[in-house]
Short mmCIF file of N, CA, C and O in Angstrom, two decimals:
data_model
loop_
_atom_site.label_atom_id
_atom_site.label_comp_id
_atom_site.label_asym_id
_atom_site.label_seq_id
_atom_site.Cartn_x
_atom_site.Cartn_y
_atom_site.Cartn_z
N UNK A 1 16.28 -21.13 -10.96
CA UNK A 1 17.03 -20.00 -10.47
C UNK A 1 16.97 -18.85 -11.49
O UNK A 1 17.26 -17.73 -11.05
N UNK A 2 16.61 -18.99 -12.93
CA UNK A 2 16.79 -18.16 -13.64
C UNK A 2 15.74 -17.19 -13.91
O UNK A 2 15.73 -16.02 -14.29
N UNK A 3 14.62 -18.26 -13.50
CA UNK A 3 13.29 -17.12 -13.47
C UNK A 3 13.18 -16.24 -12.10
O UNK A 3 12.80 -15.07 -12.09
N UNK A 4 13.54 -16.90 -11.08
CA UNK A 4 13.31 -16.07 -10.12
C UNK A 4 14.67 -14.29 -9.75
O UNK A 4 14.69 -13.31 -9.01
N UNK A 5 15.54 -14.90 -10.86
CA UNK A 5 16.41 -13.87 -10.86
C UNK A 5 16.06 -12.50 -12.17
O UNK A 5 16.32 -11.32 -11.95
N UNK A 6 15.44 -13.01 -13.48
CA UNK A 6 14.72 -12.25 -14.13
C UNK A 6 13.56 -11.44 -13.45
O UNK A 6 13.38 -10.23 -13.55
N UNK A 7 12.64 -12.48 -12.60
CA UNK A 7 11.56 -12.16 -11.94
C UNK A 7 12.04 -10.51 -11.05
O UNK A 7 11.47 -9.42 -11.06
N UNK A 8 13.31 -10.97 -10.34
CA UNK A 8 13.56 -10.02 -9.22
C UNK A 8 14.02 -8.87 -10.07
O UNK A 8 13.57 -7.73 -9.89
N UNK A 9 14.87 -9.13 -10.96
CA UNK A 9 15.16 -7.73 -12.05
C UNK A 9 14.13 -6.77 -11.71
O UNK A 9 14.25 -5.84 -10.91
N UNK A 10 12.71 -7.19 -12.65
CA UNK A 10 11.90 -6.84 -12.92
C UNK A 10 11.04 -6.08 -12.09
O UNK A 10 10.13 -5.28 -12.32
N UNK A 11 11.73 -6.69 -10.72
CA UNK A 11 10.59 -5.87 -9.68
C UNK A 11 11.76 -4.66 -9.42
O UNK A 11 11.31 -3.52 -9.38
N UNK A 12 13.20 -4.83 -9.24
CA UNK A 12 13.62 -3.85 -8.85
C UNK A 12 13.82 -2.45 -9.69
O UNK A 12 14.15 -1.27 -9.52
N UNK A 13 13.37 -3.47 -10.82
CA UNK A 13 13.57 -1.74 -11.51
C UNK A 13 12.59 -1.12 -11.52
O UNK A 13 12.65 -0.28 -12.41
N UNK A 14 11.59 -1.10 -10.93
CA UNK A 14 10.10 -0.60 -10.90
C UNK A 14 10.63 0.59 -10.04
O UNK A 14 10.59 1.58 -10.77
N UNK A 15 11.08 0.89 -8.91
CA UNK A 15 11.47 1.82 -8.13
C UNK A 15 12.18 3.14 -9.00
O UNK A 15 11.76 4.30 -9.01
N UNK A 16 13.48 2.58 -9.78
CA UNK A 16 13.79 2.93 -10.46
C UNK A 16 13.13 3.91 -11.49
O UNK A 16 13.07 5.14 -11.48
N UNK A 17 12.55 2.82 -12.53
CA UNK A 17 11.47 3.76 -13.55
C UNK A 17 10.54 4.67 -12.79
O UNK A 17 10.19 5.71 -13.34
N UNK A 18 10.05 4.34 -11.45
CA UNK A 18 8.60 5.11 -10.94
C UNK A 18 9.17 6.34 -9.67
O UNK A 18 8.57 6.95 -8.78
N UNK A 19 10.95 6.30 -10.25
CA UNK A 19 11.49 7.36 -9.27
C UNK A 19 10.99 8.68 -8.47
O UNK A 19 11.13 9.04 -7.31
N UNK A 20 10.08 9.46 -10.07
CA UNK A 20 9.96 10.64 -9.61
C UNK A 20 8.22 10.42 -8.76
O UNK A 20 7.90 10.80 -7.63
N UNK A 21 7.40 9.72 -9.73
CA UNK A 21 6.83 9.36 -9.00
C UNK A 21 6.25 9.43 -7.66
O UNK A 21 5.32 10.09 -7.20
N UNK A 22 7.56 8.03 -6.86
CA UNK A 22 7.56 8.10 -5.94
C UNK A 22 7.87 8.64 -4.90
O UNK A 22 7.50 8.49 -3.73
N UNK A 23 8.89 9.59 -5.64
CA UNK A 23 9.25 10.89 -4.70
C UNK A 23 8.26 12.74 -4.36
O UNK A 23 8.45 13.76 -3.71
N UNK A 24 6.93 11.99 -5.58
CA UNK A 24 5.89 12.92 -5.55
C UNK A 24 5.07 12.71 -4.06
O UNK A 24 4.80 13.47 -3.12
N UNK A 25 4.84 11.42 -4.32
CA UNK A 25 4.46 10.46 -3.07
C UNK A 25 4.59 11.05 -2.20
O UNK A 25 3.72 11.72 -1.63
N UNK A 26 5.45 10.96 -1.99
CA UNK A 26 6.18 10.52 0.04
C UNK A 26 6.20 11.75 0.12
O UNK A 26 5.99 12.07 1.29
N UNK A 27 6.46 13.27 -1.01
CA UNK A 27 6.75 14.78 -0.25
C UNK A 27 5.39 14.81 0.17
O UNK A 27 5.20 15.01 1.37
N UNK A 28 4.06 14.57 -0.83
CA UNK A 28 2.75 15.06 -0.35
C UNK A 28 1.91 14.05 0.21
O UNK A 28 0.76 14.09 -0.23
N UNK A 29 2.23 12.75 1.43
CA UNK A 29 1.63 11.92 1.21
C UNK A 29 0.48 12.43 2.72
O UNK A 29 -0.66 12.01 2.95
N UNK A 30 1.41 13.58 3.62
CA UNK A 30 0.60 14.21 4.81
C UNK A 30 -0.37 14.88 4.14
O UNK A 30 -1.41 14.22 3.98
N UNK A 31 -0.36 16.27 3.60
CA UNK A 31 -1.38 16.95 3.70
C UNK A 31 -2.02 17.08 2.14
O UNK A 31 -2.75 18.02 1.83
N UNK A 32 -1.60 15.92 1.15
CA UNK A 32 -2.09 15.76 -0.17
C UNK A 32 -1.49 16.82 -0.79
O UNK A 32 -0.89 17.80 -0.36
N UNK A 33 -1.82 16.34 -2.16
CA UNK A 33 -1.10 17.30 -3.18
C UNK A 33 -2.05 18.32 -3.41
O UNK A 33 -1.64 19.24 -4.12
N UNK A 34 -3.48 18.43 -2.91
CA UNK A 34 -3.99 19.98 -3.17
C UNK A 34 -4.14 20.36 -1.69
O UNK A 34 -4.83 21.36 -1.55
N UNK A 35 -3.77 19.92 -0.78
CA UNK A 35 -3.86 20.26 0.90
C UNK A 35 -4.92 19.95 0.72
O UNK A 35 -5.58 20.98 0.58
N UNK A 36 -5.58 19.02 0.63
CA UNK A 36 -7.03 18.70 1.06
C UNK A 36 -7.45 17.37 1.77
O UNK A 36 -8.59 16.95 2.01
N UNK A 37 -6.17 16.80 2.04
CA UNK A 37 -6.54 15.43 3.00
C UNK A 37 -7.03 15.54 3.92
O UNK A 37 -6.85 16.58 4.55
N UNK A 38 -7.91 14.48 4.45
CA UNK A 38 -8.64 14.20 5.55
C UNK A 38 -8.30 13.08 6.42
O UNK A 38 -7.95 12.08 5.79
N UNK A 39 -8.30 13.02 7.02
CA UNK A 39 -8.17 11.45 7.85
C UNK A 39 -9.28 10.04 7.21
O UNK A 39 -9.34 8.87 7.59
N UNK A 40 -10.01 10.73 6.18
CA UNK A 40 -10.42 8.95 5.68
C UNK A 40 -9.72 9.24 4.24
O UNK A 40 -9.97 8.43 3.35
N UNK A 41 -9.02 10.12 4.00
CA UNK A 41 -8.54 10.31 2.63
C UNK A 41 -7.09 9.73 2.56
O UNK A 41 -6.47 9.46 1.54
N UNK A 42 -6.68 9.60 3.83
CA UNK A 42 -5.04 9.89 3.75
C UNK A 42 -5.21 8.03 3.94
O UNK A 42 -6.13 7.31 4.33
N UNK A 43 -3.85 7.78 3.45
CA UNK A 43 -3.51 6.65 2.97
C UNK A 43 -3.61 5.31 4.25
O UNK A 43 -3.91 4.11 4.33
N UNK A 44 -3.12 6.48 5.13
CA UNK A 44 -2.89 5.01 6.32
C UNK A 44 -4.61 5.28 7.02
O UNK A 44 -5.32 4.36 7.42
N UNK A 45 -4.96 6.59 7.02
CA UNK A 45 -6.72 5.83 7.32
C UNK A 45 -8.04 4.96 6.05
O UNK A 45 -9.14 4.42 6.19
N UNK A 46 -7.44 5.15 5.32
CA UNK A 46 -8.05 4.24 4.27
C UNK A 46 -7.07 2.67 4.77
O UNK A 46 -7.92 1.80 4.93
N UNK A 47 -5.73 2.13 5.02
CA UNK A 47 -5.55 1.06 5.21
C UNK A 47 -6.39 0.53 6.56
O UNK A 47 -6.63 -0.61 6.94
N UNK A 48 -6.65 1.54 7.01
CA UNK A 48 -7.30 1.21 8.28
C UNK A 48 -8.66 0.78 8.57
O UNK A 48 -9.12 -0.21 9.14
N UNK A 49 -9.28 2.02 7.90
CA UNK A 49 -10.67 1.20 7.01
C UNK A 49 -10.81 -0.17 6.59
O UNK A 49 -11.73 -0.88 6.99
N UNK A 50 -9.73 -0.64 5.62
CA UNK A 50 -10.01 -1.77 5.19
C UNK A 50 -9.63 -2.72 6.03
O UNK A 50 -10.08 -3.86 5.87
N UNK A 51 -8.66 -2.42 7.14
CA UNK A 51 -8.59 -3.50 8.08
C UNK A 51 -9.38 -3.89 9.05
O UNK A 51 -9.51 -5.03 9.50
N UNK A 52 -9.83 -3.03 9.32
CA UNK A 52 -11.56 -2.84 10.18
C UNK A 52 -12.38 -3.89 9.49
O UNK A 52 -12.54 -4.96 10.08
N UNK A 53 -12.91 -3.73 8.33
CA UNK A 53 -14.12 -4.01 7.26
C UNK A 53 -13.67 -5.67 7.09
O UNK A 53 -14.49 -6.58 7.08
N UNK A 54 -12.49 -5.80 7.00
CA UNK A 54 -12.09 -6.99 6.75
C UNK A 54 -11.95 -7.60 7.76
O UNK A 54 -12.87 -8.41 7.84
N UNK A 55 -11.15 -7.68 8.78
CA UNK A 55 -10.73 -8.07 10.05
C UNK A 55 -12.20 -8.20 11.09
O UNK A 55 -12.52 -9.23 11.69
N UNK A 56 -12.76 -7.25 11.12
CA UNK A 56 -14.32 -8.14 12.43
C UNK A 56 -14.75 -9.47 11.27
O UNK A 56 -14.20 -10.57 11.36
N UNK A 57 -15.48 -9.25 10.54
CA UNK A 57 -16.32 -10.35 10.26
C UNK A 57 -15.48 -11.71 10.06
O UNK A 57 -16.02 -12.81 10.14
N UNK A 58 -13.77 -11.48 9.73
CA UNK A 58 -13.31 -12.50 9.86
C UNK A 58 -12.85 -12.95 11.12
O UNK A 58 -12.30 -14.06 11.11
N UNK A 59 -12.93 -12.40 12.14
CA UNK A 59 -13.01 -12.39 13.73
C UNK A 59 -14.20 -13.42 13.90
O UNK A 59 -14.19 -14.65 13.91
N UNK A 60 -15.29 -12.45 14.04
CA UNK A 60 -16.50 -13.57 14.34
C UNK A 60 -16.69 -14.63 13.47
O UNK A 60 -17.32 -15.56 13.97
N UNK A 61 -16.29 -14.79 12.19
CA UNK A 61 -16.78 -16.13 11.48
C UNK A 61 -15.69 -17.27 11.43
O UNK A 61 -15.76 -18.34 10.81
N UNK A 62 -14.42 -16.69 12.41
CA UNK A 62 -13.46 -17.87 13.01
C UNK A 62 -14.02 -18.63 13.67
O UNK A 62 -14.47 -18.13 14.70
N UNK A 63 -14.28 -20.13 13.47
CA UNK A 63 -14.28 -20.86 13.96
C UNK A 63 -12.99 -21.91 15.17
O UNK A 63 -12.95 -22.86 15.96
N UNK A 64 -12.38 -21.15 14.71
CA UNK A 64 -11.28 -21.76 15.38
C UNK A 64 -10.71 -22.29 16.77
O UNK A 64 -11.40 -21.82 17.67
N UNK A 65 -9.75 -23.04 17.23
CA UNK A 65 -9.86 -23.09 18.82
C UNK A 65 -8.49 -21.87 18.99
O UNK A 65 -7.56 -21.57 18.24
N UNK A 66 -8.91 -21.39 20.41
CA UNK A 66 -8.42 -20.67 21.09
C UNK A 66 -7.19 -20.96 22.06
O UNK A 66 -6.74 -20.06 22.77
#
C-alpha cells in the first residue's frame, strides 16, 4: 500500500509542476502556437494516423474466431 500511494503522489503532482505548461497546451492545441496547424499536424490527426497504421495490419493478422 505504501508504494502505490508514493507512486500516486508522484503522478499527481506532475499536473501540478507542468501547470503552465499545460495550460499553454490546451489554449493553442486548435490552431498551434504559430497558427500553422494542419490536420496531419494537429494532435488528434496524428492519434489517428497511428491508429490507422497500427490497427489494419493488426486486423488482418488476427487470427482469431469471430
Amino acid at each position: 500500500m505504501y508504494t502505490i500511494v508514493i507512486q500516486l503522489g508522484a503522478i499527481l503532482c506532475l499536473p501540478v509542476y507542468f501547470r503552465e505548461r499545460i495550460a499553454k497546451i490546451l489554449v493553442h492545441v486548435s490552431e498551434g502556437e504559430r497558427g500553422d496547424r494542419t490536420v496531419l499536424t494537429h494532435p488528434l490527426g496524428l492519434v489517428s494516423v497511428a491508429f490507422v497504421v497500427t490497427a489494419l495490419p493488426a486486423f488482418f493478422a488476427d487470427e482469431g474466431d469471430w
